[in-house]
Amino acid sequence: MTDWTSLNFVVVDVEGNGQQPPDLVELAAVPIVGGIIGEPLSWLVKPDAPIKFFATKIHGLTNNDVADCPTFEAICGNVLAALDADALVAHNAHVDLGVLERKLPDWKWPEVFDTLKLARRLVPGLDSYRLGNLVEAYSLAEGLPDDLSPHRATYDALVAARLFVLLATKAASLEDLRGQPPKEASEDALF
């Protein structure tokens, strides 16, 4: 049995521009080392295409907010350094991974833990597994700075980090967290 705290994790959240496929407007990365949530890193990015109105309605970021921000290429090295971990965590991870994969085509992501899938498996019976509902159900936003808000990358990454730690402590082992059945002892090992 391996303790989940033996791995270094990075929790990520991206906010997009509303285009299809979405381009990056904001990215946050929150390390979890030794089971302890670290300080978030975040970047606002000038996307290749303008932010659509409906995306602004979700996260509140406008084209003016990112007009003087660096392009992704300018921060790529810093982002890769922030993503250097044993495992990546995200809520509804395929969305975040899709954006990162397009922005970092040569990046080989590590093991991925999706808090949406983990919550469904480890805390069954909830009415909704949307991040906002889980934040409310488990008071995951308590004590966060007042200037952080839902649907912004730093807020979402921090509450997802708190959710991951909560879920990881519910798992019996790292293997259980991974969704792997316990290893069976062979009959020969008994004698």
N, CA, C and O of each residue as an XYZ file, in Angstrom:
764
protein
N       0.850     -1.170      0.000
C       0.000      0.000      0.000
C       0.903      1.243      0.000
O       1.813      1.353      0.822
N       0.648      2.168     -0.916
C       1.448      3.381     -1.041
C       0.599      4.585     -0.652
O      -0.544      4.714     -1.092
N       1.161      5.466      0.172
C       0.459      6.660      0.613
C       0.440      7.687     -0.519
O       1.457      7.900     -1.179
N      -0.700      8.319     -0.743
C      -0.829      9.293     -1.828
C       0.094     10.487     -1.639
O       0.464     11.136     -2.618
N       0.476     10.793     -0.399
C       1.340     11.949     -0.158
C       2.769     11.723     -0.629
O       3.582     12.646     -0.598
N       3.085     10.507     -1.066
C       4.431     10.246     -1.593
C       4.623     10.858     -2.977
O       5.755     10.980     -3.445
N       3.533     11.243     -3.635
C       3.620     11.877     -4.952
C       3.497     13.389     -4.823
O       2.822     13.896     -3.926
N       4.156     14.099     -5.729
C       3.966     15.542     -5.854
C       2.933     15.775     -6.948
O       3.059     15.249     -8.053
N       1.916     16.563     -6.636
C       0.818     16.838     -7.558
C       0.853     18.299     -7.972
O       1.404     19.139     -7.262
N       0.269     18.598     -9.115
C      -0.016     19.975     -9.491
C      -1.460     20.005     -9.971
O      -1.854     19.249    -10.859
N      -2.238     20.894     -9.366
C      -3.641     21.059     -9.740
C      -3.706     22.211    -10.732
O      -3.168     23.288    -10.476
N      -4.365     21.985    -11.864
C      -4.433     23.025    -12.889
C      -5.877     23.381    -13.215
O      -6.794     22.569    -13.089
N      -6.036     24.622    -13.636
C      -7.308     25.066    -14.180
C      -7.004     26.066    -15.278
O      -6.126     26.917    -15.139
N      -7.745     25.951    -16.375
C      -7.601     26.905    -17.479
C      -8.943     27.571    -17.725
O     -10.000     26.963    -17.553
N      -8.882     28.814    -18.126
C     -10.054     29.536    -18.594
C      -9.817     29.848    -20.060
O      -8.716     30.234    -20.451
N     -10.858     29.678    -20.871
C     -10.705     29.810    -22.309
C     -11.363     31.043    -22.889
O     -12.002     31.829    -22.191
N     -11.184     31.183    -24.200
C     -11.699     32.368    -24.906
C     -13.058     32.134    -25.551
O     -13.612     33.043    -26.169
N     -13.606     30.922    -25.417
C     -14.917     30.644    -25.989
C     -14.869     30.189    -27.439
O     -15.901     29.847    -28.014
N     -13.692     30.183    -28.029
C     -13.558     29.686    -29.402
C     -13.586     28.157    -29.375
O     -13.465     27.544    -28.315
N     -13.744     27.564    -30.526
C     -13.682     26.103    -30.634
C     -12.600     25.716    -31.616
O     -12.709     26.068    -32.791
N     -11.554     25.005    -31.200
C     -11.300     24.608    -29.816
C     -10.893     25.814    -28.980
O     -10.399     26.807    -29.514
N     -11.101     25.728    -27.662
C     -10.797     26.879    -26.821
C      -9.304     27.175    -26.762
O      -8.467     26.273    -26.766
N      -9.001     28.464    -26.708
C      -7.629     28.912    -26.522
C      -7.496     29.436    -25.100
O      -8.483     29.838    -24.483
N      -6.303     29.430    -24.596
C      -6.016     29.804    -23.225
C      -6.104     31.306    -23.002
O      -5.551     32.088    -23.775
N      -6.800     31.708    -21.945
C      -6.878     33.103    -21.514
C      -6.250     33.242    -20.125
O      -5.604     34.245    -19.820
N      -6.452     32.219    -19.289
C      -5.908     32.238    -17.936
C      -5.572     30.815    -17.524
O      -6.287     29.870    -17.856
N      -4.473     30.680    -16.795
C      -4.011     29.379    -16.323
C      -3.543     29.536    -14.888
O      -2.876     30.513    -14.547
N      -3.897     28.566    -14.047
C      -3.388     28.527    -12.671
C      -2.885     27.126    -12.383
O      -3.434     26.136    -12.865
N      -1.830     27.065    -11.586
C      -1.240     25.795    -11.156
C      -1.001     25.880     -9.649
O      -0.398     26.834     -9.157
N      -1.479     24.877     -8.932
C      -1.341     24.833     -7.479
C      -0.630     23.532     -7.111
O      -1.155     22.447     -7.361
N       0.566     23.635     -6.515
C       1.274     22.409     -6.129
C       0.689     21.794     -4.856
O       0.191     22.499     -3.978
N       0.760     20.478     -4.782
C       0.467     19.747     -3.546
C       1.680     18.849     -3.317
O       1.903     17.887     -4.052
N       2.457     19.177     -2.291
C       3.683     18.444     -1.988
C       3.575     17.893     -0.571
O       3.316     18.636      0.376
N       3.775     16.590     -0.437
C       3.653     15.966      0.876
C       2.267     16.101      1.460
O       2.099     16.097      2.680
N       1.258     16.223      0.590
C      -0.127     16.364      1.037
C      -0.499     17.789      1.418
O      -1.628     18.033      1.846
N       0.429     18.742      1.272
C       0.197     20.134      1.652
C      -0.010     20.977      0.392
O       0.783     20.915     -0.547
N      -1.081     21.760      0.389
C      -1.384     22.636     -0.741
C      -0.469     23.851     -0.674
O      -0.395     24.534      0.347
N       0.233     24.111     -1.791
C       1.172     25.224     -1.850
C       0.549     26.475     -2.441
O      -0.664     26.555     -2.637
N       1.395     27.440     -2.716
C       0.963     28.726     -3.266
C       0.672     28.602     -4.756
O       1.444     27.989     -5.493
N      -0.433     29.178     -5.198
C      -0.771     29.088     -6.622
C       0.103     30.002     -7.474
O       0.554     31.058     -7.030
N       0.324     29.569     -8.696
C       0.920     30.391     -9.741
C      -0.164     30.603    -10.778
O      -0.923     29.680    -11.073
N      -0.253     31.800    -11.337
C      -1.275     32.025    -12.364
C      -0.775     33.012    -13.400
O       0.087     33.850    -13.134
N      -1.339     32.887    -14.577
C      -0.979     33.726    -15.692
C      -2.220     34.133    -16.466
O      -3.083     33.300    -16.743
N      -2.313     35.406    -16.814
C      -3.262     35.865    -17.817
C      -2.517     35.855    -19.143
O      -1.349     36.238    -19.210
N      -3.196     35.418    -20.193
C      -2.552     35.225    -21.484
C      -3.378     35.907    -22.573
O      -4.607     35.826    -22.581
N      -2.694     36.567    -23.474
C      -3.377     37.130    -24.635
C      -3.613     35.981    -25.623
O      -2.655     35.426    -26.161
N      -4.884     35.619    -25.864
C      -5.162     34.481    -26.748
C      -4.943     34.849    -28.212
O      -4.881     36.024    -28.573
N      -4.829     33.827    -29.037
C      -4.642     34.039    -30.476
C      -5.887     34.642    -31.116
O      -5.783     35.400    -32.080
N      -7.063     34.312    -30.589
C      -8.330     34.847    -31.113
C      -9.051     35.563    -29.978
O      -8.839     35.229    -28.812
N      -9.895     36.537    -30.290
C     -10.581     37.309    -29.241
C     -11.448     36.431    -28.329
O     -11.885     35.342    -28.700
N     -11.675     36.956    -27.121
C     -12.558     36.297    -26.160
C     -13.993     36.561    -26.585
O     -14.383     37.703    -26.831
N     -14.767     35.497    -26.668
C     -16.176     35.644    -27.040
C     -16.996     36.122    -25.834
O     -16.642     35.888    -24.679
N     -18.100     36.797    -26.151
C     -18.954     37.387    -25.127
C     -19.416     36.355    -24.104
O     -19.407     36.631    -22.905
N     -19.821     35.171    -24.561
C     -20.344     34.185    -23.605
C     -19.246     33.685    -22.671
O     -19.537     33.325    -21.530
N     -17.995     33.654    -23.122
C     -16.890     33.267    -22.237
C     -16.672     34.348    -21.184
O     -16.437     34.041    -20.015
N     -16.750     35.613    -21.596
C     -16.625     36.721    -20.650
C     -17.723     36.643    -19.600
O     -17.469     36.940    -18.433
N     -18.943     36.249    -19.983
C     -20.045     36.117    -19.020
C     -19.735     35.047    -17.972
O     -20.218     35.133    -16.843
N     -18.942     34.048    -18.331
C     -18.613     32.978    -17.386
C     -17.484     33.400    -16.450
O     -17.648     33.364    -15.230
N     -16.338     33.799    -17.008
C     -15.182     34.084    -16.159
C     -14.927     35.569    -15.914
O     -14.122     35.924    -15.054
N     -15.602     36.431    -16.657
C     -15.470     37.865    -16.425
C     -14.288     38.531    -17.101
O     -14.122     39.745    -16.983
N     -13.469     37.779    -17.801
C     -12.297     38.350    -18.467
C     -12.693     38.895    -19.838
O     -13.382     38.230    -20.611
N     -12.244     40.114    -20.123
C     -12.540     40.748    -21.409
C     -11.275     40.827    -22.248
O     -10.171     40.584    -21.761
N     -11.454     41.170    -23.505
C     -10.304     41.366    -24.385
C      -9.406     42.491    -23.865
O      -8.187     42.424    -24.020
N      -9.988     43.517    -23.255
C      -9.186     44.598    -22.666
C      -8.326     44.087    -21.512
O      -7.201     44.551    -21.325
N      -8.850     43.134    -20.737
C      -8.099     42.588    -19.599
C      -6.814     41.888    -20.042
O      -5.832     41.871    -19.300
N      -6.814     41.316    -21.232
C      -5.654     40.541    -21.681
C      -4.894     41.210    -22.827
O      -3.943     40.637    -23.358
N      -5.308     42.415    -23.207
C      -4.701     43.089    -24.362
C      -3.198     43.275    -24.206
O      -2.460     43.149    -25.184
N      -2.731     43.571    -22.996
C      -1.306     43.811    -22.778
C      -0.603     42.632    -22.103
O       0.533     42.762    -21.647
N      -1.275     41.495    -22.042
C      -0.693     40.307    -21.410
C       0.233     39.597    -22.383
O       0.130     39.779    -23.596
N       1.138     38.786    -21.846
C       2.041     38.048    -22.732
C       1.295     36.968    -23.512
O       0.227     36.510    -23.107
N       1.875     36.581    -24.616
C       1.364     35.423    -25.345
C       1.774     34.176    -24.573
O       2.617     34.240    -23.679
N       1.180     33.055    -24.918
C       1.537     31.824    -24.229
C       3.010     31.479    -24.460
O       3.685     30.994    -23.552
N       3.496     31.724    -25.648
C       4.884     31.410    -25.960
C       5.842     32.118    -25.009
O       6.892     31.573    -24.670
N       5.489     33.327    -24.574
C       6.353     34.095    -23.677
C       6.426     33.498    -22.268
O       7.410     33.719    -21.563
N       5.405     32.749    -21.848
C       5.383     32.186    -20.494
C       5.545     30.667    -20.497
O       5.509     30.038    -19.440
N       5.720     30.090    -21.654
C       5.752     28.633    -21.817
C       6.735     27.958    -20.857
O       6.396     26.946    -20.243
N       7.937     28.499    -20.721
C       8.937     27.907    -19.830
C       8.483     27.899    -18.383
O       8.680     26.913    -17.674
N       7.878     28.990    -17.940
C       7.366     29.062    -16.572
C       6.223     28.079    -16.350
O       6.124     27.461    -15.289
N       5.366     27.937    -17.347
C       4.249     26.994    -17.242
C       4.783     25.562    -17.154
O       4.332     24.784    -16.313
N       5.731     25.213    -18.008
C       6.303     23.862    -17.972
C       6.947     23.575    -16.615
O       6.823     22.467    -16.092
N       7.632     24.562    -16.047
C       8.230     24.377    -14.726
C       7.146     24.135    -13.674
O       7.317     23.290    -12.796
N       6.038     24.867    -13.757
C       4.940     24.706    -12.795
C       4.248     23.355    -12.948
O       3.721     22.815    -11.975
N       4.246     22.811    -14.151
C       3.571     21.532    -14.413
C       4.451     20.327    -14.114
O       4.005     19.189    -14.261
N       5.690     20.556    -13.697
C       6.628     19.468    -13.430
C       6.274     18.811    -12.094
O       6.667     19.290    -11.030
N       5.543     17.731    -12.165
C       5.093     17.004    -10.972
C       4.900     15.541    -11.339
O       4.917     15.170    -12.513
N       4.714     14.713    -10.306
C       4.454     13.290    -10.538
C       3.080     13.064    -11.142
O       2.876     12.125    -11.911
N       2.130     13.940    -10.784
C       0.753     13.762    -11.224
C       0.066     15.113    -11.371
O       0.374     16.070    -10.661
N      -0.856     15.163    -12.295
C      -1.641     16.359    -12.566
C      -3.066     16.114    -12.090
O      -3.593     15.011    -12.236
N      -3.686     17.137    -11.525
C      -5.061     17.052    -11.016
C      -5.866     18.172    -11.656
O      -5.387     19.299    -11.780
N      -7.086     17.859    -12.060
C      -7.998     18.879    -12.577
C      -9.419     18.369    -12.431
O      -9.653     17.161    -12.374
N     -10.365     19.292    -12.371
C     -11.777     18.927    -12.328
C     -12.293     18.897    -13.760
O     -12.231     19.898    -14.474
N     -12.803     17.741    -14.173
C     -13.190     17.540    -15.574
C     -11.937     17.705    -16.441
O     -11.894     18.520    -17.362
N     -10.934     16.912    -16.116
C      -9.558     17.081    -16.588
C      -9.406     17.100    -18.104
O      -8.487     17.743    -18.612
N     -10.268     16.422    -18.833
C     -10.063     16.366    -20.288
C     -10.124     17.751    -20.924
O      -9.486     17.984    -21.950
N     -10.878     18.669    -20.334
C     -10.967     20.031    -20.873
C      -9.628     20.742    -20.708
O      -9.086     21.284    -21.671
N      -9.097     20.740    -19.488
C      -7.826     21.401    -19.212
C      -6.686     20.753    -19.997
O      -5.834     21.441    -20.558
N      -6.685     19.425    -20.030
C      -5.637     18.722    -20.768
C      -5.704     19.023    -22.262
O      -4.666     19.145    -22.912
N      -6.894     19.141    -22.807
C      -7.040     19.460    -24.222
C      -6.407     20.787    -24.574
O      -5.715     20.907    -25.585
N      -6.648     21.794    -23.729
C      -6.063     23.120    -23.964
C      -4.545     23.043    -23.813
O      -3.811     23.553    -24.660
N      -4.069     22.408    -22.736
C      -2.628     22.314    -22.514
C      -1.941     21.525    -23.625
O      -0.842     21.877    -24.054
N      -2.574     20.483    -24.078
C      -1.994     19.665    -25.148
C      -1.839     20.471    -26.438
O      -0.852     20.317    -27.156
N      -2.810     21.324    -26.725
C      -2.701     22.166    -27.928
C      -1.616     23.223    -27.761
O      -0.905     23.531    -28.717
N      -1.479     23.783    -26.558
C      -0.486     24.828    -26.317
C       0.917     24.254    -26.146
O       1.903     24.927    -26.445
N       1.012     23.018    -25.670
C       2.297     22.368    -25.402
C       2.356     21.029    -26.140
O       2.318     19.979    -25.498
N       2.447     21.040    -27.469
C       2.337     19.797    -28.232
C       3.419     18.752    -27.915
O       3.192     17.563    -28.136
N       4.570     19.160    -27.411
C       5.635     18.205    -27.089
C       5.613     17.770    -25.624
O       6.403     16.915    -25.222
N       4.718     18.349    -24.827
C       4.635     18.031    -23.406
C       4.019     16.658    -23.214
O       2.987     16.338    -23.804
N       4.654     15.864    -22.396
C       4.122     14.551    -22.017
C       3.577     14.680    -20.602
O       4.333     14.751    -19.632
N       2.237     14.710    -20.502
C       1.676     14.919    -19.167
C       1.895     13.686    -18.308
O       1.988     12.565    -18.807
N       1.978     13.921    -16.991
C       2.162     12.808    -16.062
C       0.828     12.094    -15.821
O      -0.146     12.320    -16.539
N       0.799     11.250    -14.826
C      -0.440     10.601    -14.408
C      -1.477     11.685    -14.091
O      -1.132     12.734    -13.549
N      -2.734     11.433    -14.427
C      -3.786     12.432    -14.249
C      -4.853     11.897    -13.291
O      -5.303     10.757    -13.402
N      -5.239     12.756    -12.351
C      -6.342     12.476    -11.447
C      -7.428     13.510    -11.717
O      -7.185     14.714    -11.624
N      -8.611     13.043    -12.049
C      -9.742     13.914    -12.364
C     -10.656     13.960    -11.146
O     -11.266     12.953    -10.786
N     -10.753     15.134    -10.508
C     -11.571     15.225     -9.291
C     -13.052     15.003     -9.558
O     -13.786     14.618     -8.649
N     -13.506     15.238    -10.782
C     -14.901     14.937    -11.118
C     -15.142     13.432    -11.029
O     -16.090     12.987    -10.383
N     -14.291     12.663    -11.672
C     -14.430     11.198    -11.644
C     -14.175     10.640    -10.243
O     -14.868      9.724     -9.799
N     -13.174     11.199     -9.547
C     -12.892     10.741     -8.190
C     -14.073     10.990     -7.264
O     -14.433     10.117     -6.475
N     -14.678     12.166     -7.350
C     -15.817     12.485     -6.485
C     -16.980     11.544     -6.757
O     -17.627     11.065     -5.826
N     -17.244     11.279     -8.025
C     -18.339     10.352     -8.351
C     -18.097      8.977     -7.750
O     -19.040      8.315     -7.313
N     -16.834      8.539     -7.722
C     -16.509      7.206     -7.223
C     -16.407      7.167     -5.702
O     -16.875      6.217     -5.074
N     -15.790      8.205     -5.099
C     -15.488      8.161     -3.674
C     -16.569      8.765     -2.778
O     -16.614      8.463     -1.586
N     -17.438      9.611     -3.330
C     -18.555     10.164     -2.554
C     -19.836     10.020     -3.382
O     -20.407     11.010     -3.838
N     -20.273      8.779     -3.568
C     -21.463      8.542     -4.394
C     -22.718      9.112     -3.743
O     -22.779      9.325     -2.532
N     -23.716      9.351     -4.592
C     -25.021      9.748     -4.088
C     -25.295     11.233     -4.050
O     -26.375     11.643     -3.626
N     -24.349     12.057     -4.481
C     -24.606     13.494     -4.510
C     -25.493     13.840     -5.701
O     -25.507     13.126     -6.704
N     -26.228     14.930     -5.585
C     -27.100     15.360     -6.679
C     -26.309     15.890     -7.870
O     -26.722     15.723     -9.018
N     -25.172     16.528     -7.599
C     -24.366     17.122     -8.666
C     -22.894     17.044     -8.295
O     -22.524     17.158     -7.126
N     -22.071     16.851     -9.299
C     -20.623     16.795     -9.102
C     -19.929     17.970     -9.776
O     -18.718     17.934     -9.995
N     -20.692     19.015    -10.106
C     -20.082     20.231    -10.631
C     -19.193     20.808     -9.540
O     -19.489     20.674     -8.353
N     -18.114     21.443     -9.943
C     -17.160     21.960     -8.965
C     -17.839     22.906     -7.974
O     -17.591     22.816     -6.771
N     -18.678     23.797     -8.453
C     -19.362     24.733     -7.561
C     -20.211     24.029     -6.514
O     -20.246     24.451     -5.358
N     -20.888     22.970     -6.904
C     -21.715     22.218     -5.951
C     -20.847     21.515     -4.908
O     -21.201     21.477     -3.730
N     -19.715     20.960     -5.337
C     -18.810     20.293     -4.403
C     -18.161     21.303     -3.461
O     -17.964     21.011     -2.281
N     -17.830     22.488     -3.972
C     -17.269     23.550     -3.140
C     -18.257     23.907     -2.040
O     -17.881     24.049     -0.877
N     -19.517     24.050     -2.413
C     -20.549     24.387     -1.436
C     -20.779     23.242     -0.455
O     -20.865     23.470      0.752
N     -20.880     22.019     -0.957
C     -21.168     20.865     -0.100
C     -20.087     20.648      0.965
O     -20.390     20.226      2.081
N     -18.834     20.935      0.622
C     -17.719     20.668      1.535
C     -17.037     21.947      2.040
O     -15.950     21.874      2.613
N     -17.655     23.107      1.837
C     -17.122     24.399      2.313
C     -15.666     24.599      1.891
O     -14.834     25.008      2.701
N     -15.364     24.313      0.640
C     -13.987     24.347      0.156
C     -13.460     25.750     -0.111
O     -12.257     25.923     -0.309
N     -14.323     26.748     -0.119
C     -13.875     28.119     -0.376
C     -13.606     28.904      0.907
O     -13.170     30.054      0.847
N     -13.861     28.297      2.057
C     -13.663     29.002      3.325
C     -12.220     29.458      3.462
O     -11.283     28.687      3.257
N     -12.061     30.749      3.820
C     -10.732     31.276      4.067
C      -9.962     31.712      2.836
O      -8.839     32.201      2.958
N     -10.538     31.546      1.648
C      -9.847     32.026      0.444
C      -9.905     33.552      0.409
O     -10.851     34.145      0.928
N      -8.906     34.193     -0.195
C      -8.938     35.658     -0.296
C     -10.208     36.143     -1.000
O     -10.716     35.491     -1.912
N     -10.706     37.290     -0.561
C     -11.942     37.849     -1.103
C     -11.842     38.218     -2.582
O     -12.858     38.292     -3.273
N     -10.617     38.449     -3.072
C     -10.471     38.848     -4.471
C     -10.510     37.674     -5.446
O     -10.404     37.874     -6.656
N     -10.660     36.456     -4.937
C     -10.789     35.280     -5.801
C     -12.262     34.966     -6.003
O     -13.072     35.115     -5.087
N     -12.603     34.527     -7.218
C     -14.007     34.218     -7.488
C     -14.120     32.988     -8.387
O     -13.197     32.667     -9.136
N     -15.268     32.303     -8.303
C     -15.487     31.119     -9.140
C     -15.334     31.443    -10.628
O     -15.595     32.559    -11.078
N     -14.908     30.438    -11.359
C     -14.693     30.513    -12.808
C     -13.475     31.352    -13.174
O     -13.304     31.726    -14.334
N     -12.643     31.643    -12.210
C     -11.322     32.205    -12.474
C     -10.323     31.114    -12.111
O     -10.551     30.336    -11.185
N      -9.231     31.063    -12.834
C      -8.317     29.925    -12.748
C      -7.755     29.698    -11.341
O      -7.707     28.557    -10.883
N      -7.332     30.753    -10.650
C      -6.724     30.559     -9.332
C      -7.745     30.030     -8.331
O      -7.452     29.092     -7.589
N      -8.927     30.612     -8.301
C      -9.985     30.127     -7.402
C     -10.297     28.659     -7.708
O     -10.296     27.819     -6.808
N     -10.562     28.359     -8.975
C     -10.953     26.992     -9.340
C      -9.845     25.980     -9.046
O     -10.128     24.863     -8.614
N      -8.584     26.365     -9.277
C      -7.479     25.446     -8.987
C      -7.328     25.230     -7.478
O      -7.069     24.110     -7.036
N      -7.487     26.292     -6.690
C      -7.366     26.144     -5.240
C      -8.479     25.278     -4.654
O      -8.215     24.412     -3.820
N      -9.718     25.504     -5.084
C     -10.801     24.675     -4.530
C     -10.696     23.239     -5.049
O     -11.050     22.298     -4.338
N     -10.214     23.065     -6.277
C      -9.996     21.706     -6.790
C      -8.877     21.019     -6.002
O      -8.943     19.813     -5.763
N      -7.852     21.775     -5.596
C      -6.786     21.207     -4.763
C      -7.348     20.759     -3.417
O      -7.031     19.672     -2.935
N      -8.180     21.600     -2.816
C      -8.801     21.231     -1.548
C      -9.706     20.011     -1.715
O      -9.736     19.132     -0.854
N     -10.440     19.962     -2.824
C     -11.297     18.809     -3.105
C     -10.452     17.560     -3.277
O     -10.803     16.497     -2.764
N      -9.341     17.677     -3.997
C      -8.482     16.503     -4.204
C      -7.957     15.973     -2.873
O      -7.989     14.764     -2.642
N      -7.476     16.846     -1.999
C      -6.963     16.411     -0.700
C      -8.075     15.719      0.093
O      -7.840     14.680      0.711
N      -9.283     16.287      0.079
C     -10.423     15.674      0.753
C     -10.689     14.263      0.204
O     -10.869     13.312      0.965
N     -10.710     14.151     -1.123
C     -10.982     12.858     -1.746
C      -9.842     11.871     -1.494
O     -10.086     10.689     -1.254
N      -8.608     12.349     -1.548
C      -7.459     11.470     -1.335
C      -7.475     10.887      0.072
O      -7.068      9.744      0.276
N      -7.941     11.665      1.040
C      -8.000     11.146      2.409
C      -9.141     10.143      2.584
O      -9.142      9.373      3.544
N     -10.103     10.144      1.675
C     -11.189      9.158      1.725
C     -10.765      7.824      1.107
O     -11.342      6.780      1.411
N      -9.757      7.868      0.242
C      -9.277      6.650     -0.400
C      -8.429      5.857      0.595
O      -7.705      6.436      1.404
N      -8.524      4.554      0.529
C      -7.788      3.700      1.463
C      -6.294      3.669      1.156
O      -5.478      3.405      2.037
N      -5.943      3.943     -0.104
C      -4.544      3.872     -0.526
C      -4.399      4.623     -1.844
O      -5.390      5.046     -2.440
N      -3.173      4.783     -2.289
C      -2.934      5.391     -3.591
C      -3.560      4.540     -4.691
O      -4.108      5.069     -5.658
N      -3.478      3.227     -4.539
C      -4.093      2.342     -5.524
C      -5.604      2.539     -5.578
O      -6.205      2.526     -6.653
N      -6.212      2.722     -4.401
C      -7.650      2.988     -4.333
C      -7.966      4.339     -4.985
O      -8.957      4.468     -5.704
N      -7.130      5.328     -4.736
C      -7.300      6.637     -5.362
C      -7.219      6.514     -6.884
O      -7.951      7.183     -7.614
N      -6.331      5.664     -7.340
C      -6.180      5.432     -8.779
C      -7.321      4.594     -9.341
O      -7.471      4.493    -10.559
N      -8.120      3.995     -8.476
C      -9.217      3.155     -8.944
C      -8.779      1.747     -9.259
O      -9.467      1.020     -9.976
N      -7.624      1.355     -8.720
C      -7.107      0.015     -8.972
C      -7.525     -0.912     -7.837
O      -7.474     -0.528     -6.668
N      -7.936     -2.127     -8.176
C      -8.297     -3.065     -7.108
C      -7.043     -3.460     -6.321
O      -5.939     -3.447     -6.864
N      -7.214     -3.810     -5.048
C      -6.047     -4.244     -4.268
C      -5.430     -5.485     -4.893
O      -6.119     -6.321     -5.478
N      -4.125     -5.581     -4.754
C      -3.421     -6.739     -5.311
C      -3.784     -7.980     -4.504
O      -3.770     -7.968     -3.273
N      -4.103     -9.028     -5.212
C      -4.440    -10.296     -4.569
C      -3.152    -11.009     -4.170
O      -2.179    -11.018     -4.923
N      -3.154    -11.594     -3.000
C      -2.009    -12.410     -2.591
C      -2.091    -13.729     -3.340
O      -3.161    -14.328     -3.452
N      -0.970    -14.166     -3.841
C      -0.987    -15.454     -4.550
C      -1.080    -16.577     -3.524
O      -0.648    -16.431     -2.380
N      -1.647    -17.691     -3.951
C      -1.807    -18.807     -3.026
C      -0.465    -19.334     -2.568
O      -0.327    -19.800     -1.437
N       0.541    -19.259     -3.456
C       1.868    -19.758     -3.088
C       2.478    -18.931     -1.958
O       3.271    -19.452     -1.174
N       2.123    -17.664     -1.864
C       2.697    -16.793     -0.846
C       2.187    -17.143      0.550
O       2.777    -16.718      1.544
N       1.112    -17.900      0.639
C       0.560    -18.224      1.947
C       1.334    -19.331      2.646
O       1.219    -19.489      3.861
N       2.118    -20.094      1.904
C       2.801    -21.227      2.517
C       4.285    -21.174      2.299
O       5.008    -22.060      2.755
